[in-house]
CSV table of C-alpha atoms in Angstrom, one decimal:
chain,number,residue,atom,x,y,z
P,1,ILE,CA,58.8,14.5,88.9
P,2,ARG,CA,60.0,12.8,92.0
P,3,ASP,CA,57.8,12.9,95.2
P,4,LYS,CA,59.1,12.4,98.6
P,5,LEU,CA,57.3,12.1,101.9
P,6,VAL,CA,58.1,14.7,104.5
P,7,THR,CA,56.2,14.5,107.9
P,8,GLY,CA,53.3,12.9,106.2
P,9,VAL,CA,52.9,15.5,103.4
P,10,GLN,CA,53.8,15.0,99.7
P,11,THR,CA,55.8,17.9,98.3
P,12,CYS,CA,57.4,18.4,94.9
P,13,ALA,CA,61.1,17.8,94.8
P,14,LEU,CA,63.6,19.3,92.3
P,15,PRO,CA,62.7,18.8,88.6
P,16,ILE,CA,64.7,16.3,86.6
P,17,SER,CA,65.6,16.3,82.9
P,18,LEU,CA,64.4,14.0,80.1
P,19,THR,CA,66.6,12.8,77.3
P,20,VAL,CA,64.6,11.8,74.2
P,21,LEU,CA,65.1,11.1,70.5
P,22,ALA,CA,63.2,13.5,68.3
P,23,PRO,CA,60.9,11.7,65.9
P,24,ALA,CA,60.9,12.6,62.2
P,25,GLY,CA,59.1,15.8,61.3
P,26,ALA,CA,58.6,18.5,58.7
P,27,ALA,CA,60.8,21.5,58.4
P,28,GLY,CA,59.8,24.3,60.9
P,29,PRO,CA,59.2,24.8,64.6
P,30,VAL,CA,57.1,22.6,66.8
P,31,HIS,CA,56.2,22.7,70.5
P,32,VAL,CA,57.6,20.0,72.8
P,33,THR,CA,55.2,18.9,75.5
P,34,VAL,CA,55.5,16.5,78.4
P,35,THR,CA,52.7,14.5,79.8
P,36,THR,CA,52.7,13.0,83.3
P,37,PRO,CA,50.0,11.9,85.7
P,38,GLY,CA,49.8,15.5,86.6
P,39,GLY,CA,48.8,16.6,83.1
P,40,THR,CA,50.4,17.9,79.9
P,41,SER,CA,52.8,20.9,79.9
P,42,ALA,CA,51.5,24.1,78.3
P,43,GLU,CA,52.9,25.4,75.0
P,44,THR,CA,55.3,28.3,75.6
P,45,ASP,CA,58.0,30.1,73.7
P,46,SER,CA,60.6,28.1,75.6
P,47,ASP,CA,59.5,24.7,74.5
P,48,VAL,CA,60.0,25.2,70.7
P,49,PHE,CA,62.1,22.7,68.7
P,50,THR,CA,62.8,23.5,65.1
P,51,TYR,CA,63.2,20.9,62.4
P,52,VAL,CA,65.9,22.0,59.9
P,53,THR,CA,66.2,20.7,56.4
P,54,ALA,CA,69.6,19.4,55.3
P,55,PRO,CA,71.8,21.8,53.4
P,56,VAL,CA,72.1,21.6,49.6
P,57,VAL,CA,75.1,22.7,47.5
P,58,THR,CA,74.1,23.8,44.0
P,59,SER,CA,77.2,25.5,42.7
P,60,LEU,CA,80.8,26.5,43.3
P,61,SER,CA,82.6,29.5,41.9
P,62,PRO,CA,85.3,28.9,40.9
P,63,ASN,CA,84.9,25.1,40.7
P,64,ARG,CA,88.6,24.3,40.2
P,65,GLY,CA,92.0,25.4,41.4
P,66,PRO,CA,95.7,24.3,42.1
P,67,LEU,CA,96.7,21.4,44.2
P,68,ALA,CA,98.2,23.8,46.8
P,69,GLY,CA,94.8,25.2,47.6
P,70,GLY,CA,94.4,28.7,48.9
P,71,SER,CA,91.8,29.8,46.5
P,72,THR,CA,88.6,31.5,47.7
P,73,VAL,CA,85.5,29.7,46.6
P,74,THR,CA,81.9,30.9,46.9
P,75,ILE,CA,79.5,28.0,47.8
P,76,THR,CA,75.9,28.6,46.7
P,77,GLY,CA,73.0,26.5,47.8
P,78,THR,CA,70.1,26.3,50.3
P,79,ASN,CA,69.8,25.9,54.1
P,80,LEU,CA,73.5,26.8,54.5
P,81,GLY,CA,72.8,29.0,57.6
P,82,GLY,CA,74.5,28.0,60.8
P,83,ALA,CA,77.0,25.7,59.0
P,84,SER,CA,79.4,24.0,61.4
P,85,ALA,CA,81.7,22.4,58.8
P,86,VAL,CA,82.7,22.6,55.2
P,87,ALA,CA,84.8,19.9,53.6
P,88,PHE,CA,86.6,19.4,50.2
P,89,GLY,CA,86.4,15.7,49.9
P,90,LEU,CA,87.5,14.6,53.4
P,91,VAL,CA,89.6,17.7,54.1
P,92,PRO,CA,88.0,20.4,56.3
P,93,ALA,CA,88.1,24.0,55.0
P,94,THR,CA,88.0,27.3,56.8
P,95,PHE,CA,84.9,29.3,55.9
P,96,THR,CA,82.5,32.1,56.6
P,97,VAL,CA,78.7,31.9,56.4
P,98,ASP,CA,77.5,34.9,54.4
P,99,SER,CA,73.8,34.0,54.3
P,100,GLY,CA,71.5,31.0,54.2
P,101,THR,CA,72.4,30.6,50.6
P,102,SER,CA,76.1,31.5,50.4
P,103,ILE,CA,79.3,30.5,52.1
P,104,THR,CA,82.8,31.7,51.4
P,105,ALA,CA,85.5,29.0,51.9
P,106,THR,CA,89.3,28.8,51.5
P,107,VAL,CA,90.2,25.7,49.6
P,108,PRO,CA,92.6,23.3,51.5
P,109,ALA,CA,95.4,21.5,49.7
P,110,GLY,CA,94.4,18.4,47.8
P,111,VAL,CA,95.4,15.9,45.1
P,112,ALA,CA,94.7,16.0,41.4
P,113,GLY,CA,91.2,15.0,40.5
P,114,THR,CA,87.5,15.9,41.3
P,115,GLY,CA,86.0,15.7,44.7
P,116,ASP,CA,82.7,16.7,46.4
P,117,VAL,CA,82.3,19.8,48.6
P,118,THR,CA,80.0,19.2,51.5
P,119,VAL,CA,78.4,21.5,54.1
P,120,THR,CA,77.3,20.3,57.5
P,121,THR,CA,74.6,22.0,59.6
P,122,VAL,CA,72.2,20.9,62.4
P,123,GLY,CA,70.0,19.7,59.6
P,124,GLY,CA,72.7,17.2,58.4
P,125,THR,CA,75.3,17.0,55.7
P,126,SER,CA,74.7,18.0,52.1
P,127,SER,CA,74.4,15.2,49.5
P,128,THR,CA,77.3,14.3,47.2
P,129,THR,CA,75.1,13.4,44.2
P,130,GLY,CA,75.1,15.6,41.2
P,131,THR,CA,77.9,17.8,39.8
P,132,GLY,CA,77.1,21.2,41.3
P,133,ASN,CA,79.2,20.4,44.3
P,134,ASP,CA,82.2,19.1,42.3
P,135,TYR,CA,85.6,20.8,42.8
P,136,ARG,CA,88.5,19.9,40.6
P,137,TYR,CA,92.1,20.0,41.8
P,138,VAL,CA,94.4,20.8,38.8
P,139,ALA,CA,98.0,19.7,38.6
P,140,ALA,CA,100.7,21.9,37.0
P,141,PRO,CA,100.9,21.7,33.2
P,142,THR,CA,103.5,19.6,31.4
P,143,VAL,CA,104.9,20.1,27.9
P,144,THR,CA,105.8,16.9,26.2
P,145,ALA,CA,106.4,18.0,22.6
P,146,VAL,CA,106.4,21.1,20.3
P,147,SER,CA,105.9,20.7,16.5
P,148,PRO,CA,107.7,22.0,14.6
P,149,ALA,CA,110.6,22.1,17.0
P,150,SER,CA,112.5,24.8,15.2
P,151,GLY,CA,112.1,28.1,13.3
P,152,PRO,CA,113.7,31.3,12.3
P,153,ILE,CA,115.0,33.9,14.8
P,154,ALA,CA,112.5,36.4,13.4
P,155,GLY,CA,109.7,34.3,14.9
P,156,GLY,CA,106.3,33.7,13.2
P,157,THR,CA,106.4,30.0,13.3
P,158,ALA,CA,103.0,28.3,14.0
P,159,VAL,CA,103.8,25.8,16.8
P,160,THR,CA,101.6,23.0,18.2
P,161,ILE,CA,102.3,22.4,21.9
P,162,THR,CA,101.3,19.0,23.3
P,163,GLY,CA,101.1,18.1,27.0
P,164,SER,CA,98.7,18.0,29.8
P,165,ASN,CA,96.7,20.2,32.3
P,166,PHE,CA,96.4,23.1,30.0
P,167,VAL,CA,93.5,24.4,32.1
P,168,ASP,CA,92.8,28.2,32.2
P,169,VAL,CA,96.1,29.2,30.6
P,170,VAL,CA,97.2,32.5,32.0
P,171,ALA,CA,96.4,35.3,29.6
P,172,ALA,CA,99.3,37.1,27.8
P,173,THR,CA,102.1,35.2,29.5
P,174,GLY,CA,100.6,31.7,29.3
P,175,VAL,CA,103.1,30.5,26.7
P,176,MET,CA,106.7,31.7,26.8
P,177,PHE,CA,109.6,30.9,24.6
P,178,GLU,CA,112.7,31.3,26.8
P,179,GLY,CA,111.0,34.1,28.7
P,180,VAL,CA,109.4,35.8,25.7
P,181,ALA,CA,105.6,35.7,25.3
P,182,ALA,CA,104.2,33.8,22.3
P,183,THR,CA,101.6,35.4,20.1
P,184,SER,CA,98.2,34.1,18.9
P,185,VAL,CA,97.9,31.6,21.8
P,186,VAL,CA,94.9,29.3,21.4
P,187,VAL,CA,94.1,26.6,23.9
P,188,VAL,CA,92.5,23.9,21.8
P,189,ASN,CA,91.9,21.6,24.7
P,190,GLU,CA,93.6,20.5,27.9
P,191,THR,CA,96.4,18.7,26.0
P,192,THR,CA,96.9,21.0,23.0
P,193,ILE,CA,97.9,24.6,22.5
P,194,THR,CA,98.7,26.4,19.2
P,195,ALA,CA,100.9,29.4,19.4
P,196,VAL,CA,103.1,31.6,17.2
P,197,SER,CA,106.8,31.8,18.2
P,198,PRO,CA,108.1,35.2,19.1
P,199,ALA,CA,111.4,36.6,17.8
P,200,GLY,CA,114.4,35.0,19.5
P,201,SER,CA,118.1,34.5,19.3
P,202,ILE,CA,120.1,31.6,17.8
P,203,GLY,CA,120.0,28.6,20.0
P,204,THR,CA,117.5,26.5,22.0
P,205,ALA,CA,114.6,28.0,23.8
P,206,GLN,CA,112.4,26.2,26.3
P,207,VAL,CA,108.7,26.5,25.8
P,208,VAL,CA,107.0,27.0,29.2
P,209,VAL,CA,103.2,27.0,29.8
P,210,THR,CA,101.6,28.7,32.8
P,211,ALA,CA,98.1,27.6,33.7
P,212,LEU,CA,95.7,27.3,36.6
P,213,GLY,CA,97.7,24.5,38.2
P,214,GLY,CA,101.1,26.3,38.0
P,215,THR,CA,104.0,26.4,35.5
P,216,SER,CA,105.4,23.6,33.5
P,217,SER,CA,108.8,22.1,34.4
P,218,THR,CA,111.8,22.9,32.2
P,219,VAL,CA,113.4,19.5,32.8
P,220,GLY,CA,113.8,17.3,29.7
P,221,THR,CA,113.9,18.1,26.0
P,222,GLY,CA,110.3,17.8,25.0
P,223,ASP,CA,109.8,21.5,25.4
P,224,ASP,CA,112.8,22.6,23.3
P,225,PHE,CA,112.4,24.9,20.4
P,226,ARG,CA,115.5,25.7,18.2
P,227,TYR,CA,115.9,29.1,16.7
P,228,TYR,CA,118.0,29.2,13.5
P,229,GLY,CA,119.6,32.3,12.0
P,230,ILE,CA,119.3,33.2,8.3
P,231,PRO,CA,122.0,31.3,6.4
P,232,VAL,CA,124.8,33.3,4.8
P,233,VAL,CA,126.9,31.9,2.0
P,234,GLU,CA,130.5,33.3,2.1
P,235,SER,CA,132.2,31.2,-0.5
P,236,VAL,CA,131.8,28.3,-3.0
P,237,THR,CA,134.8,26.2,-3.8
P,238,PRO,CA,135.4,25.6,-6.7
P,239,ALA,CA,133.3,28.4,-8.1
P,240,TYR,CA,132.9,26.6,-11.5
P,241,GLY,CA,132.1,23.2,-13.0
P,242,PRO,CA,130.7,21.4,-16.0
P,243,ILE,CA,127.1,21.9,-17.2
P,244,ALA,CA,126.5,18.2,-16.7
P,245,GLY,CA,126.8,18.7,-13.0
P,246,GLY,CA,128.5,16.2,-10.7
P,247,GLN,CA,131.1,18.6,-9.4
P,248,THR,CA,131.8,18.4,-5.6
P,249,VAL,CA,131.5,21.9,-4.2
P,250,VAL,CA,132.4,23.1,-0.7
P,251,ILE,CA,130.0,25.9,0.5
P,252,ALA,CA,131.3,27.9,3.4
P,253,GLY,CA,129.2,30.4,5.4
P,254,LEU,CA,127.1,30.8,8.5
P,255,ASN,CA,123.9,29.1,9.8
């Protein structure tokens, strides 16, 4: 408080503000008091300062998605109320605070790999230790080889598909042979799928995998599967020969 002398009488001038650094404290409200030569301020409802614990992110659902982002993720944790920022790695996300333990966020675009999701409140920014806050960006799958690479037009060939990013393969249409869904699709791991070829037509069919990260490219030949028709023998020339064998025979037909 600043005093000034007016006609020999001390009077109280306008109050001034104090800027201070809050000391460390325990979570919860405390009263802020000011002491001057005139005494100590009384505790009132207007002098309350609340210490807020830093937020903690314990889980994400889902915890992975495509590079393009756009997925809706539920962030679960503690002390999330009043969040001012949510980030996936260093990229800010749009979000809605549902409660002190839940936030709904829209995933921004990112690069392949795993990064930390952080929440910022007046209590600070959540820690990046642990795995509960890990979000994985998944690239589109690739198909590098199919084995065997051929089979009959009737289908039924057990094929092993090798590649990468076979994460959360889309049900029913996750593996296609030239636009026709494969049967008995089993995702062995992120680099291997076993599937049974559907019926097809004579020629080369491209094997395409659709997973969480998108759909595999059809460029290249590593994803080619060749359908063969049932062979038909139309003629054998000559049609006879010695029992000792050794006869050269021309077989004409189809497939």
